[in-house]
mmCIF file with all atom_site columns, C-alpha atoms in Angstrom:
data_model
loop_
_atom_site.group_PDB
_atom_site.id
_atom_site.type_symbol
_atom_site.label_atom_id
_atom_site.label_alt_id
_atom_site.label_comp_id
_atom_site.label_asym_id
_atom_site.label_entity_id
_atom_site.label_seq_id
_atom_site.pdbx_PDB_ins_code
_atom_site.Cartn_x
_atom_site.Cartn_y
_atom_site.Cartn_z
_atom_site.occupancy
_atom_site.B_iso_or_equiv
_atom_site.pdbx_formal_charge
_atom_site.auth_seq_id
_atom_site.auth_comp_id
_atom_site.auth_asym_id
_atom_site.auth_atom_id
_atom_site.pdbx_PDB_model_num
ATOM 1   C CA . UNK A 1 1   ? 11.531 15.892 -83.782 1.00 89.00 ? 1   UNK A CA 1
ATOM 2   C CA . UNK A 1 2   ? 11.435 12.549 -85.521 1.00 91.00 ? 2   UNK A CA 1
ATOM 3   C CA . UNK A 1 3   ? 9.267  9.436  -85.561 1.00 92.00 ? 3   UNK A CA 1
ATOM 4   C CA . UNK A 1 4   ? 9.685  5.867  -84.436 1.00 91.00 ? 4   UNK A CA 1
ATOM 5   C CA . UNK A 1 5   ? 7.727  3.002  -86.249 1.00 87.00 ? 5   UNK A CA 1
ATOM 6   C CA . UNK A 1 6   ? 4.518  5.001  -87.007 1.00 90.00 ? 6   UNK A CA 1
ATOM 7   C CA . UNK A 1 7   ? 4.436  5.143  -91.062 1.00 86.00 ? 7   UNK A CA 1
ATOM 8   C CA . UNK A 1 8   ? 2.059  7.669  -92.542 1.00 82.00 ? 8   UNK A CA 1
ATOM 9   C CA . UNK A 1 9   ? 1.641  10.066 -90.063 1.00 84.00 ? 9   UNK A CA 1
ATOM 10  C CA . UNK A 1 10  ? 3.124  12.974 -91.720 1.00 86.00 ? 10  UNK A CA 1
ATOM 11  C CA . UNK A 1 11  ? 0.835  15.319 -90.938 1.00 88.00 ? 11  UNK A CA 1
ATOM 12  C CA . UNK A 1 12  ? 0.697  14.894 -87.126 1.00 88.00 ? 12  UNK A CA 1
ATOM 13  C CA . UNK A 1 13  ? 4.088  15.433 -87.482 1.00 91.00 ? 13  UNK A CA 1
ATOM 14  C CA . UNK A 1 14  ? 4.029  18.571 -88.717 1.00 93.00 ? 14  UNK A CA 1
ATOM 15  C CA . UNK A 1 15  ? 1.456  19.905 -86.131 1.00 93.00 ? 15  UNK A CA 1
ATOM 16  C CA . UNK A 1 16  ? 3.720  18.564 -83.589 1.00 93.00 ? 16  UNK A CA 1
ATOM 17  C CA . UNK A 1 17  ? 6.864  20.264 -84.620 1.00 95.00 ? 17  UNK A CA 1
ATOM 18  C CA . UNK A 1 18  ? 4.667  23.062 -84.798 1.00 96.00 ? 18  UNK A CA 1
ATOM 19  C CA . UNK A 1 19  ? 3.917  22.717 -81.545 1.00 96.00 ? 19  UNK A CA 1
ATOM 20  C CA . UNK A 1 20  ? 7.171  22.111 -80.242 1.00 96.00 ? 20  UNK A CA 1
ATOM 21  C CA . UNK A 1 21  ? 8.777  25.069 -81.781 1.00 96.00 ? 21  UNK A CA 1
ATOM 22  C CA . UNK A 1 22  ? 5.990  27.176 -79.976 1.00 96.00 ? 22  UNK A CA 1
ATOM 23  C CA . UNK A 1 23  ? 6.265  25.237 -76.594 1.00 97.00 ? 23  UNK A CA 1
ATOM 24  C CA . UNK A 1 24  ? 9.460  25.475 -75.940 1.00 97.00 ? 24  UNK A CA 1
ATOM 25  C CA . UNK A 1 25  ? 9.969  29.317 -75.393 1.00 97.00 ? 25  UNK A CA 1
ATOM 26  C CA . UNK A 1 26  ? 6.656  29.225 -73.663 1.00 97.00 ? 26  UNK A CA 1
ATOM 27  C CA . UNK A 1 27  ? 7.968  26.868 -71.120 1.00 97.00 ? 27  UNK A CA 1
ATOM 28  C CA . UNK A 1 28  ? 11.322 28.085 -70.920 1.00 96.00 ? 28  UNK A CA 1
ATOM 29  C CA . UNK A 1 29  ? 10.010 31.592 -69.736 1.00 97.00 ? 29  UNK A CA 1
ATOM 30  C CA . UNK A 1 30  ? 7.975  30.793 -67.093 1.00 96.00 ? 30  UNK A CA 1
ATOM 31  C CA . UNK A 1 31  ? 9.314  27.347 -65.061 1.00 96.00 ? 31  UNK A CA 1
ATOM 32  C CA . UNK A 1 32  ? 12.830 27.704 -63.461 1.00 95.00 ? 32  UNK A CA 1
ATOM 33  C CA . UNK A 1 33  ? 15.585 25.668 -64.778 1.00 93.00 ? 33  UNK A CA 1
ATOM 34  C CA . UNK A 1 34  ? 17.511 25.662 -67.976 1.00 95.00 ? 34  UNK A CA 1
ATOM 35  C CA . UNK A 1 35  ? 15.739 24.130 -70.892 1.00 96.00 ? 35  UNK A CA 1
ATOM 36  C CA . UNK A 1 36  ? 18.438 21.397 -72.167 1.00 96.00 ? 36  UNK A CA 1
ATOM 37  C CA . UNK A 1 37  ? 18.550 20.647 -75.790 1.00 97.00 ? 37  UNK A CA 1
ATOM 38  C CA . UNK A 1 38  ? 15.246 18.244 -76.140 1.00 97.00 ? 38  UNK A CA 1
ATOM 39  C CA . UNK A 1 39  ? 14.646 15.444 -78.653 1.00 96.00 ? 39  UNK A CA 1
ATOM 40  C CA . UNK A 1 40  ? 10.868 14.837 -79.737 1.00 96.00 ? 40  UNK A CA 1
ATOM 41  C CA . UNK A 1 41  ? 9.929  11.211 -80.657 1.00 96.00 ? 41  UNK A CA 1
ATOM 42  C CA . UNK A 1 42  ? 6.560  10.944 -81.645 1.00 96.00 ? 42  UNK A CA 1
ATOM 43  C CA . UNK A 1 43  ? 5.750  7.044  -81.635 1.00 96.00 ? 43  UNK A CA 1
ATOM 44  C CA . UNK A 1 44  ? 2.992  4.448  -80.658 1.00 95.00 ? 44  UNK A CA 1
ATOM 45  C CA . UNK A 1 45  ? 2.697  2.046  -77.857 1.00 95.00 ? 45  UNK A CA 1
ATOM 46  C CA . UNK A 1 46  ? 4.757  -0.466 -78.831 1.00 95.00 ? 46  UNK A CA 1
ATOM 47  C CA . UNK A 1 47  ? 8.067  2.056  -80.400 1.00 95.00 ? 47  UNK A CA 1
ATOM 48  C CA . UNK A 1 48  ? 7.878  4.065  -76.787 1.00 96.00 ? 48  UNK A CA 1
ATOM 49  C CA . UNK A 1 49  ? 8.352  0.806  -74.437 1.00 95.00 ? 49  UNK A CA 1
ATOM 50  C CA . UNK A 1 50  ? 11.279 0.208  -77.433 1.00 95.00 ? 50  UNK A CA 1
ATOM 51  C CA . UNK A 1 51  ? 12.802 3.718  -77.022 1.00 95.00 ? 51  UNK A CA 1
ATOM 52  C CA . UNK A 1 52  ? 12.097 4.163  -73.404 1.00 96.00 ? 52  UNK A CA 1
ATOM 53  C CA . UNK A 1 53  ? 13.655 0.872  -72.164 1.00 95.00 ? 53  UNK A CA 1
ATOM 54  C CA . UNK A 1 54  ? 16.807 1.968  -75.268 1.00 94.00 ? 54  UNK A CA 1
ATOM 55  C CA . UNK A 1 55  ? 17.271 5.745  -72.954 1.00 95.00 ? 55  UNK A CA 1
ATOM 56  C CA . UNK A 1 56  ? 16.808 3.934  -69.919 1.00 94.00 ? 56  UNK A CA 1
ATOM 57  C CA . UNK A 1 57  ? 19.461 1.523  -70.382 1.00 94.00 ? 57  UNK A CA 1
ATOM 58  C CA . UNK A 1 58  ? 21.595 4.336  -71.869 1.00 94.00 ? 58  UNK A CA 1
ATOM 59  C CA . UNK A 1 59  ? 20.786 5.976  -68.539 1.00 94.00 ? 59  UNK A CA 1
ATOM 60  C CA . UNK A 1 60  ? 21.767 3.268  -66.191 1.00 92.00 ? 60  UNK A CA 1
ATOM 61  C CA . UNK A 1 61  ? 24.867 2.128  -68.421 1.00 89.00 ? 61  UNK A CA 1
ATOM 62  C CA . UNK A 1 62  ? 23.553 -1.105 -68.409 1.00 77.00 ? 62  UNK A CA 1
ATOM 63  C CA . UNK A 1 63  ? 25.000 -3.562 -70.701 1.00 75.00 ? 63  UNK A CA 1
ATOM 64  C CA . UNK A 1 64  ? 23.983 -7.220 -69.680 1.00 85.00 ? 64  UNK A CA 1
ATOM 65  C CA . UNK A 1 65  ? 21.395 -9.657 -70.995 1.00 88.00 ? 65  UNK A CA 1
ATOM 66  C CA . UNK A 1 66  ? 19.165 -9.755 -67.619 1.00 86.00 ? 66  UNK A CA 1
ATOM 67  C CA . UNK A 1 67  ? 19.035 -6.010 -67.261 1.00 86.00 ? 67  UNK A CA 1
ATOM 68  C CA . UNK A 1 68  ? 18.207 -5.484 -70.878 1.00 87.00 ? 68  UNK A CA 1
ATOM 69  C CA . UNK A 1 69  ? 15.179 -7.853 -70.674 1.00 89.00 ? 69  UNK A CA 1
ATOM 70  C CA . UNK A 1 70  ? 14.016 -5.912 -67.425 1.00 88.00 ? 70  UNK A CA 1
ATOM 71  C CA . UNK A 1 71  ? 14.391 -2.589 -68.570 1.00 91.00 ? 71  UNK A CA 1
ATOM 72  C CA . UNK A 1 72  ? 11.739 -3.927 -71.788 1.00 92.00 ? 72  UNK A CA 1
ATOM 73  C CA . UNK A 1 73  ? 9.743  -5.438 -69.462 1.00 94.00 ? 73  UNK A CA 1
ATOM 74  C CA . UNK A 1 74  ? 9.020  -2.438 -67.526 1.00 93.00 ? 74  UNK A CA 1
ATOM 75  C CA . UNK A 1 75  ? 8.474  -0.465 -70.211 1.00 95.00 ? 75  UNK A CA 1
ATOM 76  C CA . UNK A 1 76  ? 6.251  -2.297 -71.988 1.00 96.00 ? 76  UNK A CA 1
ATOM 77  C CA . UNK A 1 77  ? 4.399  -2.439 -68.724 1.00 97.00 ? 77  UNK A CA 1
ATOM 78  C CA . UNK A 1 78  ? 4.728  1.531  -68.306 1.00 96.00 ? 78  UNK A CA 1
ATOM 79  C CA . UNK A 1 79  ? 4.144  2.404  -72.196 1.00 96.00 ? 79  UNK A CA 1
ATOM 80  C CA . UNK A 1 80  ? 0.173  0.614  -71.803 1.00 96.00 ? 80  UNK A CA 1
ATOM 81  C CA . UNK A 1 81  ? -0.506 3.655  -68.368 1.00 96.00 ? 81  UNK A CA 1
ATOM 82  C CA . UNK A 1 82  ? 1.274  6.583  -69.614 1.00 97.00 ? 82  UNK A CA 1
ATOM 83  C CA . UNK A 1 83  ? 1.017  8.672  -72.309 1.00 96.00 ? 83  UNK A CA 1
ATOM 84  C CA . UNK A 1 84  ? 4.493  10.538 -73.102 1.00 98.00 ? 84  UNK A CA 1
ATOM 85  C CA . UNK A 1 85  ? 7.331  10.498 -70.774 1.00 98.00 ? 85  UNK A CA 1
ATOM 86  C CA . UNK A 1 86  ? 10.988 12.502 -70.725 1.00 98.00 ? 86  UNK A CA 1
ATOM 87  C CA . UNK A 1 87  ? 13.905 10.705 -70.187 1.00 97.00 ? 87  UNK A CA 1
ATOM 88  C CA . UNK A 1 88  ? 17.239 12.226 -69.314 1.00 97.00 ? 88  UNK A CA 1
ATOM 89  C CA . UNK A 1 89  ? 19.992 11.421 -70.964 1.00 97.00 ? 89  UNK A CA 1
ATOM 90  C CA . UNK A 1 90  ? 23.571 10.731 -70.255 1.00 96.00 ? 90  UNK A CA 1
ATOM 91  C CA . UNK A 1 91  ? 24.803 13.930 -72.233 1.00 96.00 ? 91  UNK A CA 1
ATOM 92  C CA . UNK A 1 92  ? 22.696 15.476 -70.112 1.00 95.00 ? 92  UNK A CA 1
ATOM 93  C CA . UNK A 1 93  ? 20.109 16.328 -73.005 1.00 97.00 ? 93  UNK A CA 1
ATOM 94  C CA . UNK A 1 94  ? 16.242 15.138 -72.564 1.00 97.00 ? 94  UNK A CA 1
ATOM 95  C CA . UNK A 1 95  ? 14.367 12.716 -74.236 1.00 97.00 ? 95  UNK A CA 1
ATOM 96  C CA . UNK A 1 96  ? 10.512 13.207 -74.632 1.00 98.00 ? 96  UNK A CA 1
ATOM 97  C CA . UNK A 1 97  ? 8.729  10.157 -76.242 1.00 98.00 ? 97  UNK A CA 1
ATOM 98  C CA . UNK A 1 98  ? 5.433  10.296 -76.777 1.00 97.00 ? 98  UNK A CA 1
ATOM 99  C CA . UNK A 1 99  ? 2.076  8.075  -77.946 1.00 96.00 ? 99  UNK A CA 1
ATOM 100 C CA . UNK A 1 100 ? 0.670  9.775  -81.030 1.00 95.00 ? 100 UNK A CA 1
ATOM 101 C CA . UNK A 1 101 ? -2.338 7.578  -80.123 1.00 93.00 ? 101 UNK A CA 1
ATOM 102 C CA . UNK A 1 102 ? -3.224 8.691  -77.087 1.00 95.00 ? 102 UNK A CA 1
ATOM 103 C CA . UNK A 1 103 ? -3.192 11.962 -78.288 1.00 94.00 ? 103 UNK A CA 1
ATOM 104 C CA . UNK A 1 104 ? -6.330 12.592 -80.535 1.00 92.00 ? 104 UNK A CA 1
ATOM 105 C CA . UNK A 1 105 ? -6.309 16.758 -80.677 1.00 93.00 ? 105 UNK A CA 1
ATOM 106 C CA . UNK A 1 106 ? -3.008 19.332 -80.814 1.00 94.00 ? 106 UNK A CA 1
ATOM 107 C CA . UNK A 1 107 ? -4.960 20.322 -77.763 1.00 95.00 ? 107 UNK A CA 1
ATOM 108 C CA . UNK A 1 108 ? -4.043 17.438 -75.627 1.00 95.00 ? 108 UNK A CA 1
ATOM 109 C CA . UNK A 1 109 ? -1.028 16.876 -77.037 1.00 95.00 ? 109 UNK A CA 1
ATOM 110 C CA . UNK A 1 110 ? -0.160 20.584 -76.524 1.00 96.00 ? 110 UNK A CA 1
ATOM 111 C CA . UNK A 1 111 ? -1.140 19.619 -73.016 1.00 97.00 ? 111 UNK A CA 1
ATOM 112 C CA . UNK A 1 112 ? 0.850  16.666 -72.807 1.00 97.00 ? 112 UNK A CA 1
ATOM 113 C CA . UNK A 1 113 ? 4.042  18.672 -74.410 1.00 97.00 ? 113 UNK A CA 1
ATOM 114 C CA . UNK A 1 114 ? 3.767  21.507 -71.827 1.00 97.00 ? 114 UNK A CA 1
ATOM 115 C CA . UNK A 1 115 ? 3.675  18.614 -69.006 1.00 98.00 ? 115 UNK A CA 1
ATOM 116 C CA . UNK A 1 116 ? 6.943  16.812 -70.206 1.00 98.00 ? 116 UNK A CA 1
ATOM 117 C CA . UNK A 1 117 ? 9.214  19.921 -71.336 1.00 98.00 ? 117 UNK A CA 1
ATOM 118 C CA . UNK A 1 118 ? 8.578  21.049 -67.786 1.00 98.00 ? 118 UNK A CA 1
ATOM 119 C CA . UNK A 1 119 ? 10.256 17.659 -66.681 1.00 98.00 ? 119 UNK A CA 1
ATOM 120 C CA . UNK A 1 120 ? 12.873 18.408 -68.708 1.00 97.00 ? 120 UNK A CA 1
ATOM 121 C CA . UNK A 1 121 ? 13.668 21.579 -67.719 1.00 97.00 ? 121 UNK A CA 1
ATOM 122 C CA . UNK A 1 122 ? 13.431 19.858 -63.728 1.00 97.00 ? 122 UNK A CA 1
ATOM 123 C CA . UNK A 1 123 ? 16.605 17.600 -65.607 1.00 97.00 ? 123 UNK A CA 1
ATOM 124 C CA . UNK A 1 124 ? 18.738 20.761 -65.257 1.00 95.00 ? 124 UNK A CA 1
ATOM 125 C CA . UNK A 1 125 ? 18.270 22.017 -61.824 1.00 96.00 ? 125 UNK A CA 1
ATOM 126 C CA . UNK A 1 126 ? 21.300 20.962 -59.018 1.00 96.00 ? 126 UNK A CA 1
ATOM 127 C CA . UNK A 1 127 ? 21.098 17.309 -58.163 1.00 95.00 ? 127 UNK A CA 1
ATOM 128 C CA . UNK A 1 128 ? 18.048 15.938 -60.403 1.00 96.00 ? 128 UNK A CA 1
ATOM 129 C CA . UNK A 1 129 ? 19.872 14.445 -62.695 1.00 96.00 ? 129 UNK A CA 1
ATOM 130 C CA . UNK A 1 130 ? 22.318 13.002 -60.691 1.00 96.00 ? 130 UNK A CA 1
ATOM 131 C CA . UNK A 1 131 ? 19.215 11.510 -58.463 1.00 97.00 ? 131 UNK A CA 1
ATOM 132 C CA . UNK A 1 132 ? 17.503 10.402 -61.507 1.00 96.00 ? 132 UNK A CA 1
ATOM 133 C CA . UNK A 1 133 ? 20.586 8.248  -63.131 1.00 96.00 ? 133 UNK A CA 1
ATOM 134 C CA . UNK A 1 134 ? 21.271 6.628  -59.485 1.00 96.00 ? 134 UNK A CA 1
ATOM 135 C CA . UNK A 1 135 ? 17.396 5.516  -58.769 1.00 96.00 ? 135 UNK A CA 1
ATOM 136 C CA . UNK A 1 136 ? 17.512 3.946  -62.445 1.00 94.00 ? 136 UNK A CA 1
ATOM 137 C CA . UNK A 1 137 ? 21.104 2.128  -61.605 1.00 93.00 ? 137 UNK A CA 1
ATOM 138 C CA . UNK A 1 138 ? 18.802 1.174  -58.452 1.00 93.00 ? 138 UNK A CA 1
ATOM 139 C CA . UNK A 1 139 ? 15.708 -0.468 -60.474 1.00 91.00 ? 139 UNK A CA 1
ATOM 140 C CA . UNK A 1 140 ? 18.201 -2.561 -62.790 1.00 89.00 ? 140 UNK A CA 1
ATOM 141 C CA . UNK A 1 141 ? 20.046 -3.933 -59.481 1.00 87.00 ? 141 UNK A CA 1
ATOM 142 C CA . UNK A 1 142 ? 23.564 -2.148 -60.782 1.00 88.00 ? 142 UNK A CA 1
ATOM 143 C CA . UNK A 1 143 ? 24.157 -0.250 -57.742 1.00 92.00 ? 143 UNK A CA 1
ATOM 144 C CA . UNK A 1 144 ? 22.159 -0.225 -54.097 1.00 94.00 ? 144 UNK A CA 1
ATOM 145 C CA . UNK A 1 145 ? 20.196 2.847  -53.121 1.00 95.00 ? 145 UNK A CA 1
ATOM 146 C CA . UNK A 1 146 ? 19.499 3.264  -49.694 1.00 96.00 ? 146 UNK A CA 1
ATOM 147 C CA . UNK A 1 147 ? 15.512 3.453  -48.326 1.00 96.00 ? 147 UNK A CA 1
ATOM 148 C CA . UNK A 1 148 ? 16.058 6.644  -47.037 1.00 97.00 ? 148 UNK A CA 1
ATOM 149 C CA . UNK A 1 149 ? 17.295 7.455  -50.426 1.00 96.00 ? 149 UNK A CA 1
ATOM 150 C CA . UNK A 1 150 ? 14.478 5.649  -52.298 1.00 96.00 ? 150 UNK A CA 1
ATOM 151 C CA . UNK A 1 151 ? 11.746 7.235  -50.368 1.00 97.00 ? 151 UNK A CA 1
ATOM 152 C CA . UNK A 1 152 ? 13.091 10.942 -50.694 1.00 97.00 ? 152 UNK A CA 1
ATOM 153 C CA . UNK A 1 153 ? 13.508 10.190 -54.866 1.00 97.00 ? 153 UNK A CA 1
ATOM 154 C CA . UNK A 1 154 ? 9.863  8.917  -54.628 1.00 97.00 ? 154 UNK A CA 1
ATOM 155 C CA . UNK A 1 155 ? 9.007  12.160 -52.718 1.00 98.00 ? 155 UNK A CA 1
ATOM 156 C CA . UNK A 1 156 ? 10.755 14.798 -55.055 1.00 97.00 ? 156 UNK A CA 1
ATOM 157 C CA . UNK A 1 157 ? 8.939  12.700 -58.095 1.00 97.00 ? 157 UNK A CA 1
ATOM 158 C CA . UNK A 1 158 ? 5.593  13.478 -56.658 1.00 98.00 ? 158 UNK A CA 1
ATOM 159 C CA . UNK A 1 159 ? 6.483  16.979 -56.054 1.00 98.00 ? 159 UNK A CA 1
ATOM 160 C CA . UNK A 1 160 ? 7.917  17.540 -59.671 1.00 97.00 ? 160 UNK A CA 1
ATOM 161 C CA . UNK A 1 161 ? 4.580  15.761 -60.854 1.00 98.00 ? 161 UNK A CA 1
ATOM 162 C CA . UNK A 1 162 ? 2.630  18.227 -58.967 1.00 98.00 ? 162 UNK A CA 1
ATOM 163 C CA . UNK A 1 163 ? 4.709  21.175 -60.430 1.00 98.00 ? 163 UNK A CA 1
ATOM 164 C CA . UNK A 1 164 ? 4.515  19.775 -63.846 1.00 97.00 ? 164 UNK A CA 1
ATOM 165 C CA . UNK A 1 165 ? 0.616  19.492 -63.547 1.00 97.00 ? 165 UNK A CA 1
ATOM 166 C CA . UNK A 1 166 ? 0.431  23.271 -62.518 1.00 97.00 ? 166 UNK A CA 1
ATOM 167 C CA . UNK A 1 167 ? 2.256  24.668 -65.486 1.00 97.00 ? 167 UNK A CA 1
ATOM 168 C CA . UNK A 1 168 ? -0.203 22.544 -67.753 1.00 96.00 ? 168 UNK A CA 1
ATOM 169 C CA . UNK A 1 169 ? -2.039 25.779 -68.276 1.00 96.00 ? 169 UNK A CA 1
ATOM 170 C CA . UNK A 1 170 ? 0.925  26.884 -70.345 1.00 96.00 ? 170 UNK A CA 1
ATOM 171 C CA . UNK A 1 171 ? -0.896 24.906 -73.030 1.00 96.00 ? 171 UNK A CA 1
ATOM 172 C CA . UNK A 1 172 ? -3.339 27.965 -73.732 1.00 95.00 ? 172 UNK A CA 1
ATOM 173 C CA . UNK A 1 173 ? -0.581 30.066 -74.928 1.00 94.00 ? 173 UNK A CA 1
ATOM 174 C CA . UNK A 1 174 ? -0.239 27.492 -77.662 1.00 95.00 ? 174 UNK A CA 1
ATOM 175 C CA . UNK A 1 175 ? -2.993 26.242 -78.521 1.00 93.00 ? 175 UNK A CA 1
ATOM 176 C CA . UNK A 1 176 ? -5.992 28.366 -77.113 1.00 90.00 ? 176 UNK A CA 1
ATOM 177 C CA . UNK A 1 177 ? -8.669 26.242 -75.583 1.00 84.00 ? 177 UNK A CA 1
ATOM 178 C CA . UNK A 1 178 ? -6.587 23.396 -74.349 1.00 82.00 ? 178 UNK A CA 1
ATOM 179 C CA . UNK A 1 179 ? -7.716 22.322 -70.867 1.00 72.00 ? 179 UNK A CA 1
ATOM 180 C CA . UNK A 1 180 ? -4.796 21.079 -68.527 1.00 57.00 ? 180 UNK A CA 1
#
C-alpha cells in the first residue's frame, strides 16, 4: 500500500490498508485463480494516468519517445472515466491504482477493491497474462496483433468485466452495507 502525489491523506490510508488486508483473503477464497502478490497505490486523477501509463510501458517494454507520449496520452484520457484499474506487471505481480477521489465512503471503495483484486487474481489464470502483455505491445504499435486476435482479447475483457462485477458482493464481507 503506498500513495502517489496525494499529501495529507493519512487517514484514508489507513482505512484502505485496512481494507486491503481484509479483502484480500475474502477474494482469494471465493474467485478461482491464484492471488499474485498485489501493490495498492492510492492516488488522484492526475498520479493514476502518471502510474498507469509508468506499468503500462513497463508492460509493453516500451522504451521510445513516441510510445511514451501515447501511453500518457491514453491514460490521461482513461484516468478522467475510470475509477481504479489493475495492471499486470512484468514480474508477473499486479498493480491496482486507484482514485482516492472518486471514492468518498470505505463502502465504495471496498466495492471498488473487491472489483480490481478479482482482476488480479484473472492475471494468474493460463494465458491472461500472456494475452494481456501482447494486446498492450498491440496499442503502442510494437508488435501486430491479428483481428481475430483483437476481437477475442476484447471478448474475454468483457467476460472478465462481467465476472468481476458479480463478485462485487464480496464487498459485504468487509464492509457490511456496501452495495456492488
Amino acid at each position: 500500500m503506498s500513495t502517489h502525489k496525494i499529501p495529507g491523506y493519512g487517514s484514508t490510508t489507513r482505512t484502505a490498508k485496512r481494507l486491503t488486508e481484509q479483502a484480500v483473503p475474502v477474494v482469494n477464497r471465493a474467485v478461482p485463480g491464484r492471488m499474485p502478490d498485489v501493490e495498492v497505490i492510492l492516488t488522484n486523477e492526475r498520479g493514476m494516468a502518471e502510474a498507469m501509463a509508468a506499468a503500462d510501458i513497463a508492460l509493453a517494454g516500451a522504451l521510445d519517445r513516441r510510445t511514451l507520449s501515447r501511453a500518457e496520452r491514453d491514460a490521461r484520457k482513461l484516468a478522467r472515466e475510470i475509477q481504479a484499474r489493475a495492471i499486470p506487471r512484468p514480474d508477473k505481480s499486479a498493480l491496482i491504482i486507484i482514485d482516492v477521489d472518486k471514492h468518498p465512503t470505505p463502502e465504495a471503495f471496498a466495492v471498488t477493491l473487491v472489483h480490481e483484486l478479482t482482476h488480479a487474481m484473472q492475471f494468474s489464470r493460463k494465458g491472461v497474462f500472456e494475452r494481456v502483455v501482447a494486446n498492450t505491445r498491440a496499442g503502442f504499435g510494437i508488435e501486430r496483433q491479428s483481428r481475430r486476435d483483437a476481437r477475442e482479447h476484447n471478448w474475454l475483457v468483457d467476460q472478465e468485466e462481467a465476472e468481476a462485477y458479480g463478485y462485487e458482493h464480496l464487498a459485504n464481507r468487509i464492509v457490511p452495507g456496501s452495495h456492488a
